[in-house]
Short mmCIF file of C-alpha atoms in Angstrom, two decimals:
data_model
loop_
_atom_site.label_atom_id
_atom_site.label_comp_id
_atom_site.label_asym_id
_atom_site.label_seq_id
_atom_site.Cartn_x
_atom_site.Cartn_y
_atom_site.Cartn_z
CA MET A 212 7.00 -6.85 33.94
CA LYS A 213 9.18 -9.64 32.64
CA LYS A 214 12.26 -7.41 32.52
CA CYS A 215 11.88 -6.67 36.26
CA ASN A 216 14.69 -8.87 37.68
CA TYR A 217 13.57 -9.36 41.31
CA ILE A 218 17.23 -9.08 42.79
CA TYR A 219 17.71 -5.74 41.53
CA MET A 220 14.16 -4.46 42.22
CA LEU A 221 15.31 -5.04 45.77
CA LEU A 222 18.11 -2.78 45.22
CA THR A 223 15.85 0.07 44.40
CA CYS A 224 14.10 -0.20 47.74
CA PHE A 225 15.32 0.35 51.46
CA LEU A 226 13.74 -1.50 54.04
CA LEU A 227 14.71 0.58 57.08
CA GLY A 228 15.21 -0.26 60.66
CA CYS A 229 13.82 2.29 62.97
CA SER A 230 14.92 0.82 66.50
CA GLU A 231 17.51 3.10 68.38
CA ASP A 232 19.14 -0.12 69.55
CA PHE A 233 20.65 -1.74 66.36
CA LEU A 234 20.51 -5.17 68.04
CA ASP A 235 16.70 -5.03 67.81
CA VAL A 236 16.48 -3.73 64.11
CA ALA A 237 12.84 -4.01 63.05
CA PRO A 238 12.01 -3.28 59.31
CA GLU A 239 9.11 -0.94 59.43
CA THR A 240 8.87 0.89 55.93
CA SER A 241 10.26 1.46 52.74
CA LEU A 242 11.74 4.74 52.04
CA GLY A 243 13.73 6.29 49.23
CA SER A 244 16.55 8.87 49.60
CA THR A 245 14.35 11.66 48.51
CA SER A 246 12.13 11.56 51.67
CA PHE A 247 14.97 10.05 53.84
CA PHE A 248 18.51 10.87 54.97
CA LYS A 249 17.70 14.33 56.32
CA ASN A 250 19.30 13.97 59.84
CA GLU A 251 21.66 11.91 61.82
CA GLY A 252 18.91 9.49 63.27
CA GLN A 253 17.77 8.71 59.61
CA PHE A 254 21.29 7.54 58.65
CA VAL A 255 21.63 5.55 61.69
CA ALA A 256 18.43 3.79 61.00
CA ALA A 257 19.52 3.26 57.37
CA LEU A 258 22.65 1.67 58.67
CA ASN A 259 20.67 -0.44 61.10
CA GLY A 260 18.61 -1.79 58.08
CA THR A 261 22.01 -2.79 56.41
CA TYR A 262 22.70 -5.20 58.98
CA VAL A 263 19.16 -6.96 58.89
CA PRO A 264 19.83 -9.08 55.82
CA LEU A 265 22.94 -10.33 57.72
CA ARG A 266 20.81 -11.60 60.47
CA ASP A 267 18.52 -12.91 57.92
CA LEU A 268 21.16 -14.58 56.12
CA TYR A 269 22.19 -16.82 59.06
CA LYS A 270 18.76 -17.43 60.40
CA GLY A 271 16.12 -17.73 57.67
CA GLY A 272 18.63 -18.26 54.80
CA ASN A 273 20.25 -21.23 56.77
CA PHE A 274 23.70 -20.11 55.69
CA TRP A 275 25.12 -22.94 58.01
CA LEU A 276 23.59 -25.52 55.30
CA LEU A 277 26.11 -24.11 52.56
CA ALA A 278 29.07 -23.46 54.90
CA GLU A 279 28.96 -26.08 57.48
CA GLN A 280 26.73 -29.13 56.39
CA ARG A 281 28.21 -28.96 53.22
CA SER A 282 31.64 -30.20 54.71
CA ASP A 283 32.65 -33.21 56.60
CA ASN A 284 31.87 -31.77 60.13
CA THR A 285 28.19 -32.14 60.00
CA SER A 286 25.30 -34.09 58.00
CA TYR A 287 21.63 -34.77 59.00
CA GLU A 288 19.94 -37.15 61.10
CA ASN A 289 16.55 -36.13 59.99
CA LEU A 290 15.14 -38.44 57.31
CA ASP A 291 11.58 -36.25 56.91
CA GLY A 292 11.20 -36.25 53.23
CA SER A 293 10.55 -32.18 53.55
CA GLY A 294 14.12 -31.78 54.02
CA VAL A 295 15.35 -33.10 50.68
CA SER A 296 16.85 -29.82 49.60
CA LYS A 297 19.05 -29.85 52.58
CA PHE A 298 19.91 -33.27 51.99
CA GLU A 299 21.12 -32.50 48.39
CA ILE A 300 23.64 -29.76 49.87
CA ASP A 301 25.05 -32.28 52.11
CA GLU A 302 25.58 -34.84 49.52
CA PHE A 303 26.54 -32.61 46.57
CA ARG A 304 23.34 -33.30 44.72
CA VAL A 305 22.21 -29.70 44.48
CA THR A 306 20.20 -28.63 41.30
CA GLU A 307 19.20 -25.22 39.86
CA LEU A 308 15.88 -26.10 41.75
CA ASN A 309 17.31 -26.05 45.11
CA THR A 310 15.86 -23.01 47.03
CA PHE A 311 18.53 -22.47 49.49
CA PRO A 312 21.35 -20.96 47.20
CA PRO A 313 19.00 -18.30 45.52
CA THR A 314 17.91 -17.42 48.89
CA ILE A 315 21.46 -16.61 50.12
CA PHE A 316 21.83 -14.64 46.78
CA ARG A 317 18.68 -12.64 47.36
CA MET A 318 19.46 -11.71 51.05
CA SER A 319 23.07 -10.97 50.20
CA TYR A 320 22.33 -8.40 47.41
CA ASP A 321 19.49 -6.96 49.52
CA GLY A 322 22.37 -6.09 52.02
CA ILE A 323 24.66 -4.73 49.18
CA GLY A 324 21.76 -2.77 47.97
CA ARG A 325 21.46 -1.17 51.33
CA ALA A 326 24.96 -0.41 51.68
CA ASN A 327 25.10 1.18 48.33
CA LEU A 328 22.23 3.43 48.93
CA LEU A 329 23.58 4.42 52.41
CA LEU A 330 27.28 5.14 50.96
CA SER A 331 25.80 7.10 48.05
CA ASN A 332 24.00 9.44 50.50
CA ILE A 333 26.70 9.74 52.80
CA ALA A 334 29.02 10.97 50.14
CA THR A 335 26.66 13.98 49.44
CA THR A 336 25.28 14.77 52.85
CA GLU A 337 26.17 17.95 55.11
CA VAL A 338 24.27 16.95 58.20
CA LEU A 339 26.73 14.47 59.80
CA ASN A 340 29.98 15.39 61.53
CA ASP A 341 33.10 13.80 60.69
CA ASP A 342 33.15 11.19 63.44
CA ILE A 343 29.70 9.94 62.96
CA LYS A 344 30.36 9.79 59.08
CA ASN A 345 33.32 7.76 59.39
CA GLN A 346 31.63 5.16 61.59
CA LEU A 347 28.48 5.11 59.24
CA GLU A 348 30.58 4.69 56.13
CA GLY A 349 33.08 2.32 57.69
CA GLN A 350 30.29 -0.07 58.73
CA ALA A 351 28.73 0.18 55.37
CA TYR A 352 32.05 -0.63 53.37
CA PHE A 353 32.62 -3.58 56.01
CA LEU A 354 29.24 -4.94 55.31
CA ARG A 355 29.26 -4.62 51.83
CA ALA A 356 32.66 -6.41 51.73
CA LEU A 357 31.23 -9.33 53.90
CA TYR A 358 28.22 -9.66 51.63
CA TYR A 359 30.41 -9.95 48.60
CA PHE A 360 32.75 -12.36 50.50
CA HIS A 361 29.76 -14.73 50.90
CA LEU A 362 28.52 -14.39 47.34
CA VAL A 363 32.05 -14.83 45.71
CA ARG A 364 32.74 -17.91 47.51
CA VAL A 365 29.34 -19.46 46.98
CA PHE A 366 28.95 -18.60 43.43
CA GLY A 367 32.24 -17.59 41.83
CA ASP A 368 31.50 -14.96 39.00
CA ILE A 369 28.60 -12.70 40.12
CA PRO A 370 27.32 -9.34 39.52
CA LEU A 371 29.20 -6.30 40.95
CA VAL A 372 27.03 -3.54 41.93
CA LEU A 373 28.45 -0.58 43.52
CA GLU A 374 25.72 2.19 43.14
CA PRO A 375 22.08 2.31 43.97
CA VAL A 376 19.97 0.95 41.26
CA ASN A 377 16.89 3.18 40.57
CA ASN A 378 15.20 1.71 37.41
CA THR A 379 14.95 -1.48 35.37
CA GLU A 380 17.28 -0.19 32.61
CA GLN A 381 20.35 0.07 35.35
CA ALA A 382 19.15 -3.22 36.77
CA PHE A 383 19.91 -4.98 33.75
CA ALA A 384 23.08 -2.92 33.01
CA THR A 385 24.65 -4.33 36.16
CA ALA A 386 23.08 -7.85 36.08
CA GLU A 387 26.01 -9.41 33.83
CA ARG A 388 28.50 -11.41 35.94
CA VAL A 389 32.18 -10.37 36.51
CA GLY A 390 34.94 -12.37 37.10
CA VAL A 391 36.07 -13.36 40.63
CA SER A 392 39.37 -11.35 40.66
CA GLU A 393 37.34 -8.22 39.95
CA VAL A 394 35.00 -8.82 42.77
CA TYR A 395 37.80 -9.63 45.11
CA SER A 396 39.54 -6.67 44.35
CA VAL A 397 36.37 -4.62 45.44
CA ILE A 398 36.24 -6.66 48.49
CA VAL A 399 39.78 -5.72 49.55
CA ASP A 400 39.24 -2.07 48.79
CA ASP A 401 36.06 -2.19 50.83
CA ALA A 402 37.59 -3.78 53.71
CA THR A 403 40.71 -1.59 53.68
CA LYS A 404 38.48 1.62 53.82
CA ALA A 405 36.55 0.05 56.56
CA ALA A 406 39.55 -0.71 59.02
CA ALA A 407 40.68 2.97 58.13
CA LEU A 408 37.41 4.63 59.15
CA LEU A 409 36.11 2.28 62.08
CA PRO A 410 36.77 2.62 65.80
CA ASP A 411 38.57 -0.09 67.88
CA SER A 412 35.35 -0.51 69.97
CA TYR A 413 31.88 0.77 70.98
CA THR A 414 30.10 1.38 74.14
CA GLY A 415 26.46 0.79 75.33
CA ASN A 416 23.78 -0.21 72.68
CA ASP A 417 26.44 0.11 69.87
CA ILE A 418 28.32 -2.99 71.12
CA GLY A 419 28.42 -5.53 68.39
CA ARG A 420 28.78 -3.11 65.48
CA ALA A 421 31.53 -3.61 63.10
CA THR A 422 34.97 -2.52 64.39
CA LYS A 423 38.28 -2.00 63.11
CA GLY A 424 39.30 -5.34 64.11
CA ALA A 425 36.49 -6.92 62.45
CA ALA A 426 37.37 -4.90 59.14
CA LEU A 427 41.09 -6.23 59.37
CA THR A 428 40.07 -9.91 60.21
CA LEU A 429 37.84 -10.06 57.20
CA LEU A 430 40.71 -8.27 55.04
CA GLY A 431 43.08 -10.81 56.75
CA GLU A 432 40.69 -13.96 55.74
CA VAL A 433 40.30 -12.57 52.14
CA GLN A 434 43.99 -12.23 51.80
CA MET A 435 44.26 -15.81 53.00
CA THR A 436 41.88 -16.84 50.37
CA LEU A 437 43.75 -15.24 47.58
CA LYS A 438 46.91 -16.71 49.02
CA ASN A 439 48.51 -13.33 49.59
CA PHE A 440 50.00 -14.40 52.89
CA GLU A 441 52.23 -11.43 53.32
CA ALA A 442 49.20 -9.19 53.00
CA ALA A 443 47.24 -11.43 55.48
CA ILE A 444 50.00 -11.27 58.02
CA THR A 445 50.03 -7.45 58.00
CA ALA A 446 46.09 -7.06 58.44
CA LEU A 447 46.04 -9.98 60.86
CA ASN A 448 48.63 -8.35 63.09
CA GLY A 449 46.62 -5.14 63.12
CA VAL A 450 44.03 -6.83 65.22
CA THR A 451 44.72 -5.92 68.73
CA GLY A 452 42.79 -5.54 71.97
CA TYR A 453 41.18 -8.97 71.96
CA THR A 454 41.99 -12.11 74.04
CA LEU A 455 40.95 -15.70 74.42
CA LEU A 456 38.40 -16.38 77.17
CA PRO A 457 40.08 -18.68 79.81
CA ASP A 458 37.36 -21.18 79.55
CA TYR A 459 36.18 -22.31 75.99
CA GLY A 460 32.82 -23.46 77.21
CA GLU A 461 32.01 -19.98 78.43
CA LEU A 462 32.03 -18.74 74.89
CA TRP A 463 28.85 -20.34 74.29
CA ASN A 464 26.98 -18.97 77.48
CA ALA A 465 24.54 -16.45 76.07
CA ALA A 466 25.57 -13.98 78.94
CA ASN A 467 29.03 -13.93 77.22
CA LYS A 468 27.66 -12.60 73.74
CA ASN A 469 30.29 -10.02 72.39
CA SER A 470 33.20 -11.09 74.88
CA ALA A 471 36.58 -9.99 74.90
CA GLU A 472 37.42 -12.82 72.37
CA SER A 473 34.46 -11.78 70.03
CA ILE A 474 35.51 -9.74 66.94
CA PHE A 475 32.24 -9.72 65.15
CA GLU A 476 28.94 -11.73 65.62
CA VAL A 477 25.61 -11.69 64.07
CA GLN A 478 23.45 -10.24 66.77
CA TYR A 479 20.19 -11.83 67.92
CA SER A 480 17.81 -11.22 70.94
CA VAL A 481 14.64 -12.33 72.53
CA GLY A 482 12.07 -10.67 74.62
CA LEU A 483 10.92 -8.24 72.08
CA GLY A 484 7.58 -9.79 71.36
CA SER A 485 8.50 -11.40 68.01
CA GLU A 486 10.65 -14.42 67.04
CA ASP A 487 12.09 -12.17 64.23
CA PHE A 488 14.97 -11.03 66.44
CA ALA A 489 15.90 -14.44 67.93
CA SER A 490 18.35 -16.95 66.35
CA GLY A 491 16.81 -20.30 66.93
CA PHE A 492 19.62 -22.14 65.77
CA MET A 493 19.38 -24.90 68.54
CA TYR A 494 16.20 -25.85 67.41
CA ARG A 495 17.53 -26.81 63.98
CA PHE A 496 20.38 -28.58 65.28
CA VAL A 497 18.91 -30.68 68.19
CA PRO A 498 17.97 -34.50 67.15
CA GLN A 499 14.63 -35.06 65.65
CA HIS A 500 11.91 -36.20 68.00
CA SER A 501 13.92 -35.23 70.75
CA GLY A 502 10.92 -33.88 72.73
CA ALA A 503 7.24 -33.25 72.74
CA GLY A 504 7.22 -29.70 74.46
CA GLU A 505 8.47 -26.37 73.68
CA GLU A 506 11.82 -27.22 75.91
CA ILE A 507 13.28 -30.52 77.07
CA ILE A 508 16.58 -31.67 78.82
CA GLY A 509 18.10 -28.34 78.50
CA PHE A 510 17.54 -27.63 74.79
CA ALA A 511 14.99 -26.95 72.55
CA ALA A 512 12.60 -29.91 71.60
CA GLY A 513 13.01 -31.41 67.99
CA ASN A 514 9.78 -32.99 66.67
CA GLY A 515 9.31 -31.92 63.03
CA SER A 516 11.21 -31.48 59.97
CA ASP A 517 12.98 -28.43 61.18
CA SER A 518 15.37 -30.18 63.54
CA GLY A 519 17.91 -32.88 63.11
CA HIS A 520 20.00 -31.13 60.82
CA ASN A 521 23.73 -29.84 60.94
CA THR A 522 24.26 -33.15 62.95
CA PRO A 523 27.93 -33.79 63.67
CA THR A 524 29.50 -36.73 61.73
CA ASN A 525 31.42 -39.48 63.30
CA ASP A 526 34.46 -37.98 61.48
CA MET A 527 34.11 -34.76 63.30
CA ILE A 528 33.39 -36.50 66.52
CA GLY A 529 36.57 -38.37 66.17
CA ALA A 530 38.65 -35.47 65.24
CA TYR A 531 39.06 -34.43 68.83
CA GLU A 532 42.13 -35.48 70.92
CA ALA A 533 41.30 -37.45 73.97
CA GLU A 534 42.13 -34.45 76.43
CA ASP A 535 40.43 -31.82 74.40
CA LEU A 536 38.02 -29.74 76.41
CA ARG A 537 36.57 -28.39 73.43
CA LYS A 538 34.55 -31.63 72.45
CA ASP A 539 32.15 -31.50 75.44
CA ALA A 540 31.57 -27.84 75.00
CA SER A 541 30.61 -28.27 71.29
CA ILE A 542 28.82 -31.59 71.02
CA GLY A 543 26.10 -33.14 72.95
CA PHE A 544 24.51 -36.63 73.08
CA TRP A 545 20.72 -37.42 73.24
CA ASN A 546 19.77 -40.94 73.87
CA ASN A 547 16.64 -42.04 71.79
CA PRO A 548 14.42 -43.97 74.26
CA GLN A 549 12.84 -45.73 71.24
CA THR A 550 16.13 -47.06 69.75
CA GLY A 551 18.39 -46.56 72.72
CA MET A 552 20.91 -44.89 70.21
CA ASP A 553 22.97 -41.73 71.24
CA ILE A 554 22.45 -39.15 68.70
CA PRO A 555 25.09 -36.42 68.66
CA TYR A 556 23.90 -32.65 68.24
CA VAL A 557 25.86 -29.36 67.93
CA LYS A 558 25.67 -28.01 71.71
CA LYS A 559 27.42 -24.56 71.00
CA PHE A 560 24.10 -22.62 70.84
CA ASN A 561 22.31 -24.64 73.74
CA ASN A 562 20.69 -21.69 75.42
CA PRO A 563 16.93 -22.40 75.24
CA GLY A 564 14.51 -19.35 75.05
CA PRO A 565 11.01 -18.94 76.27
CA PHE A 566 9.52 -20.49 73.18
CA ARG A 567 10.38 -22.67 70.05
CA PHE A 568 12.93 -20.63 67.97
CA TRP A 569 13.19 -17.79 70.64
CA MET A 570 16.83 -18.09 71.45
CA ASP A 571 19.15 -15.29 71.73
CA ASP A 572 22.46 -16.93 70.71
CA ASN A 573 24.74 -14.89 68.31
CA MET A 574 26.10 -16.47 65.36
CA PRO A 575 30.22 -15.93 65.53
CA ILE A 576 31.65 -14.60 62.33
CA TYR A 577 35.16 -13.81 63.84
CA ARG A 578 36.75 -14.52 67.01
CA TYR A 579 40.31 -13.90 68.29
CA ALA A 580 41.14 -17.68 68.18
CA ASP A 581 40.48 -17.67 64.44
CA VAL A 582 42.86 -14.75 64.00
CA LEU A 583 45.55 -16.55 66.07
CA LEU A 584 45.24 -19.56 63.78
CA MET A 585 45.02 -17.69 60.42
CA LEU A 586 48.22 -15.62 61.45
CA SER A 587 49.96 -19.23 62.47
CA GLU A 588 49.04 -20.55 58.92
CA ALA A 589 50.12 -17.62 57.13
CA LEU A 590 53.55 -17.31 58.84
CA ASN A 591 53.87 -21.14 58.18
CA GLU A 592 53.05 -20.47 54.43
CA GLN A 593 55.77 -17.72 54.28
CA GLY A 594 58.36 -20.21 55.40
CA TYR A 595 58.62 -22.94 57.97
CA VAL A 596 60.40 -22.01 61.13
CA ALA A 597 61.07 -24.71 63.91
CA ASP A 598 59.36 -23.60 67.26
CA GLY A 599 58.93 -20.13 65.99
CA GLU A 600 56.23 -17.46 66.31
CA ALA A 601 53.90 -19.96 64.26
CA PHE A 602 54.23 -22.42 66.61
CA ASP A 603 53.61 -20.17 69.72
CA LEU A 604 50.36 -18.98 67.94
CA LEU A 605 49.07 -22.32 67.38
CA ASN A 606 49.91 -23.65 70.82
CA ARG A 607 48.12 -20.57 72.49
CA VAL A 608 44.82 -21.88 71.05
CA ARG A 609 45.74 -25.48 72.17
CA GLN A 610 46.52 -24.56 75.82
CA ARG A 611 43.10 -23.13 76.46
CA ALA A 612 41.87 -26.47 75.34
CA GLY A 613 43.91 -28.45 77.66
CA LEU A 614 46.18 -29.71 75.02
CA ALA A 615 49.90 -30.19 75.08
CA ASP A 616 52.10 -27.80 73.07
CA LEU A 617 53.44 -29.24 69.56
CA THR A 618 56.98 -28.61 68.71
CA SER A 619 59.28 -29.15 66.00
CA ALA A 620 59.74 -32.74 67.12
CA GLU A 621 56.19 -33.67 66.15
CA LEU A 622 55.66 -31.00 63.37
CA THR A 623 59.06 -31.38 61.32
CA ASP A 624 58.42 -29.33 58.32
CA GLN A 625 55.90 -27.02 56.46
CA ASP A 626 53.49 -29.71 55.33
CA SER A 627 53.12 -31.19 58.80
CA PHE A 628 52.48 -27.75 60.30
CA ARG A 629 50.03 -27.20 57.56
CA GLU A 630 48.09 -30.12 58.56
CA ALA A 631 48.25 -29.39 61.98
CA VAL A 632 46.63 -25.89 61.65
CA ALA A 633 44.10 -27.38 59.55
CA GLN A 634 43.23 -29.81 62.25
CA GLU A 635 43.26 -27.07 64.80
CA ARG A 636 40.98 -24.87 62.78
CA ARG A 637 38.48 -27.64 62.48
CA VAL A 638 38.07 -28.36 66.23
CA GLU A 639 38.51 -24.96 67.51
CA LEU A 640 35.92 -23.37 64.83
CA ALA A 641 33.60 -26.37 64.44
CA PHE A 642 30.19 -25.51 63.79
CA GLU A 643 30.87 -21.85 63.12
CA ASN A 644 30.72 -21.89 59.33
CA HIS A 645 34.33 -22.06 58.53
CA ARG A 646 35.23 -25.62 57.61
CA TRP A 647 33.79 -25.75 53.95
CA PHE A 648 35.65 -22.39 52.86
CA ASP A 649 38.68 -23.60 54.70
CA LEU A 650 38.80 -26.61 52.58
CA LEU A 651 38.09 -24.34 49.47
CA ARG A 652 40.76 -22.04 50.14
CA THR A 653 43.33 -24.65 50.83
CA ASP A 654 42.55 -26.67 47.85
CA LYS A 655 41.50 -29.77 50.02
CA ALA A 656 37.72 -29.83 49.20
CA GLU A 657 37.71 -32.39 46.47
CA GLU A 658 39.94 -34.83 48.28
CA THR A 659 38.23 -34.39 51.78
CA MET A 660 34.79 -34.62 50.59
CA THR A 661 35.50 -37.62 48.27
CA ALA A 662 36.95 -39.48 51.18
CA HIS A 663 33.96 -38.41 53.34
CA GLY A 664 31.38 -39.43 50.92
CA VAL A 665 32.83 -42.92 50.93
CA GLU A 666 32.76 -43.13 54.59
CA GLU A 667 29.27 -41.87 54.78
CA LYS A 668 27.97 -44.36 52.14
CA ALA A 669 29.58 -47.17 54.30
CA LEU A 670 27.85 -46.07 57.50
CA LYS A 671 24.34 -44.87 56.17
CA SER A 672 22.41 -47.04 54.20
CA TYR A 673 19.96 -44.29 53.23
CA VAL A 674 22.65 -42.14 51.36
CA PRO A 675 21.80 -42.50 47.52
CA THR A 676 24.19 -43.75 45.03
CA ASN A 677 24.64 -40.54 43.25
CA ALA A 678 25.67 -38.66 46.43
CA TYR A 679 29.30 -37.15 46.46
CA GLN A 680 29.95 -38.11 42.80
CA ASN A 681 30.35 -34.62 41.70
CA ILE A 682 32.26 -32.58 44.35
CA SER A 683 31.17 -29.09 43.11
CA LEU A 684 33.21 -26.26 44.44
CA LEU A 685 30.57 -23.73 43.66
CA TYR A 686 26.79 -23.84 43.90
CA PRO A 687 24.56 -23.32 40.85
CA TYR A 688 23.91 -19.78 39.82
CA PRO A 689 20.37 -18.93 40.64
CA ASN A 690 18.39 -20.14 37.60
CA ARG A 691 15.78 -17.24 37.81
CA GLU A 692 18.57 -14.84 37.16
CA THR A 693 19.91 -16.42 34.31
CA LEU A 694 16.36 -16.54 32.84
CA LEU A 695 15.46 -13.10 33.40
CA LEU A 696 18.69 -11.79 31.98
CA ASP A 697 18.27 -14.07 28.83
CA ALA A 698 14.69 -12.62 28.54
CA ASP A 699 16.12 -9.07 28.33
CA ASN A 700 18.94 -10.00 25.72
#
């Protein structure tokens, strides 16, 4: 079996979700296309299953580690030795033995494999009407694009698999890595197709599925990453029908999931008899040893190695302007009775459930505020205009936060406006997994994280000397994948 690359074995199977409500997708059985895809219900179940790895990616895969704790926004307060692999990510000490990047790799290709199988069967089916076919196909293209966007930003060159893989020979034929530009070309194509096929919105149990707005926002972010600002503006201007909630704090009320500001969220829920559907982010983020029961002082108790991670840094806490209403909605403090110290924690997901890990907070991927800020940034990159549309977009986000408008008197040129947008994105989207990727696409990662490392070492005696010495922009490619491919050659 040495030739059986486990990633591509996953692409030959499809773990199908069979719940009618896609928010509560439960994997029940593995079925191939020969015994499935016979009616609309089976196609919908297959689509539901394509969302499952995304839910797993942010929960069990701890994607926040690679996207948020990697940045200067968060660090760790947990000194338990069992969390060493998480410390490595935070401090740029990741080796090929670290388990988190390979987990992200596996889960993402699982989702890609499911999307490929679904798209392949949609192309040949005669059991779907055009409206249903378009919705299913559009969502599959969106999800495949999103999975690849995760992968290419984390690993760089990766295998590009666009068809179902049915045997070992096919698996190894598609296992070679291709260049980043080729991957991005597919992502742009998939997101463009998705935007053309998807509806503006859904009703009932379908609320939360990928929409036209979600596809255009993804396309806009991809074009921003590629520095194709004119194309980004076109895509982002197409994102309509959304609005900012008046109260920033209400975004994090579980009752407001999939709100008028939400463009796309990873869906979680509780009360289904299993924690598999729940998010549990808060339990990871609360201070370690912050309680002895299942719930304490309004949030999940943190006693073991699971908690005390993704902790706001001093630099993040200080990034908010004095009047910024977002700070209290985003960051909380717990007073440790043993030390008397106030320990910060991410507050955005502070909606405790009935048991440990049983919380139904969604993970936001795209909000309308993100679109406004990307559009503001892209307009400025096309050319600075004093008090023009870019200023209006930036100030719409600031006004909700209780902050005064910025004008050309403060932001006098393109560079100063560029810095203002970066600052606004940091505080507006804090702890939503944007910061590291923003630093990457604006070519600020090495500079910012080198300075952050100096600050962390000065503040924390336990940060090792080899931390922050190599500000790697990519994570190590999974060693198992390299070894299995070498064994076949």
